[in-house]
Amino acid sequence: MFSVRERAALVYIEAANKDKRVSDEIFTELKKHYTDVEIVELTRVNAAENYYNSLMIPLGIGSDGLCRLAQEYASGQ
């Protein structure tokens, strides 16, 4: 379902979220598929999402519905 490149990013983000660190092996694999700038951007987006979640979840602020709207648009509804 995911490309090798996408899987490398997912493994990286999962390790960063779970352990707050990534192994040399994970980072080496990531570097095969992404530039330094792209890795910084992946890390920044992940950190921003974690920050937003830490604000919104305790306040009970749910989804804005954009994912649902995007899915409906993609399916032609």
CSV table of C-alpha atoms in Angstrom, one decimal:
chain,number,residue,atom,x,y,z
A,1,MET,CA,0.0,0.0,0.0
A,2,PHE,CA,2.9,2.4,0.8
A,3,SER,CA,6.0,2.9,-1.3
A,4,VAL,CA,9.4,2.1,0.1
A,5,ARG,CA,10.0,5.9,0.5
A,6,GLU,CA,6.7,6.3,2.4
A,7,ARG,CA,7.4,3.3,4.7
A,8,ALA,CA,10.8,4.8,5.6
A,9,ALA,CA,9.1,8.0,6.6
A,10,LEU,CA,6.4,6.2,8.6
A,11,VAL,CA,9.1,4.1,10.5
A,12,TYR,CA,11.0,7.3,11.2
A,13,ILE,CA,8.0,9.2,12.5
A,14,GLU,CA,6.8,6.2,14.6
A,15,ALA,CA,10.2,5.8,16.3
A,16,ALA,CA,10.4,9.6,16.9
A,17,ASN,CA,6.9,9.6,18.5
A,18,LYS,CA,7.5,6.4,20.5
A,19,ASP,CA,11.0,6.8,21.7
A,20,LYS,CA,11.8,10.5,20.9
A,21,ARG,CA,14.9,9.2,19.2
A,22,VAL,CA,15.6,7.1,16.2
A,23,SER,CA,18.2,4.4,15.7
A,24,ASP,CA,21.1,4.9,13.3
A,25,GLU,CA,19.6,2.1,11.1
A,26,ILE,CA,16.2,4.0,10.8
A,27,PHE,CA,18.0,7.3,10.0
A,28,THR,CA,20.2,5.6,7.4
A,29,GLU,CA,17.2,4.1,5.6
A,30,LEU,CA,15.4,7.5,5.7
A,31,LYS,CA,18.5,9.2,4.2
A,32,LYS,CA,18.3,6.9,1.2
A,33,HIS,CA,14.9,8.4,0.3
A,34,TYR,CA,14.9,11.9,1.6
A,35,THR,CA,17.1,15.0,1.5
A,36,ASP,CA,18.2,16.7,4.7
A,37,VAL,CA,15.7,19.5,4.0
A,38,GLU,CA,12.9,16.9,3.5
A,39,ILE,CA,13.9,15.2,6.8
A,40,VAL,CA,13.7,18.4,8.7
A,41,GLU,CA,10.3,19.1,7.1
A,42,LEU,CA,9.0,15.6,8.1
A,43,THR,CA,10.2,16.2,11.6
A,44,ARG,CA,8.8,19.7,11.8
A,45,VAL,CA,5.3,18.6,10.6
A,46,ASN,CA,5.3,15.7,13.0
A,47,ALA,CA,6.3,17.9,15.9
A,48,ALA,CA,3.6,20.5,14.9
A,49,GLU,CA,0.9,17.8,14.8
A,50,ASN,CA,1.9,16.4,18.2
A,51,TYR,CA,1.8,20.0,19.6
A,52,TYR,CA,-1.7,20.6,18.1
A,53,ASN,CA,-2.9,17.3,19.5
A,54,SER,CA,-1.6,18.1,23.0
A,55,LEU,CA,-3.7,21.3,22.9
A,56,MET,CA,-6.8,20.1,21.2
A,57,ILE,CA,-7.4,16.7,22.8
A,58,PRO,CA,-7.5,18.0,26.5
A,59,LEU,CA,-9.9,20.8,25.4
A,60,GLY,CA,-12.2,18.4,23.6
A,61,ILE,CA,-11.7,20.1,20.3
A,62,GLY,CA,-12.4,17.6,17.6
A,63,SER,CA,-11.7,17.3,13.9
A,64,ASP,CA,-12.6,20.2,11.6
A,65,GLY,CA,-13.9,17.7,9.1
A,66,LEU,CA,-11.4,18.4,6.4
A,67,CYS,CA,-10.4,14.8,6.1
A,68,ARG,CA,-14.0,13.8,5.5
A,69,LEU,CA,-14.5,16.6,3.0
A,70,ALA,CA,-11.3,15.5,1.1
A,71,GLN,CA,-12.5,11.9,1.0
A,72,GLU,CA,-15.9,13.0,-0.3
A,73,TYR,CA,-14.3,15.2,-2.9
A,74,ALA,CA,-12.0,12.4,-4.0
A,75,SER,CA,-14.8,10.0,-4.4
A,76,GLY,CA,-16.9,12.5,-6.4
A,77,GLN,CA,-19.7,12.8,-3.8
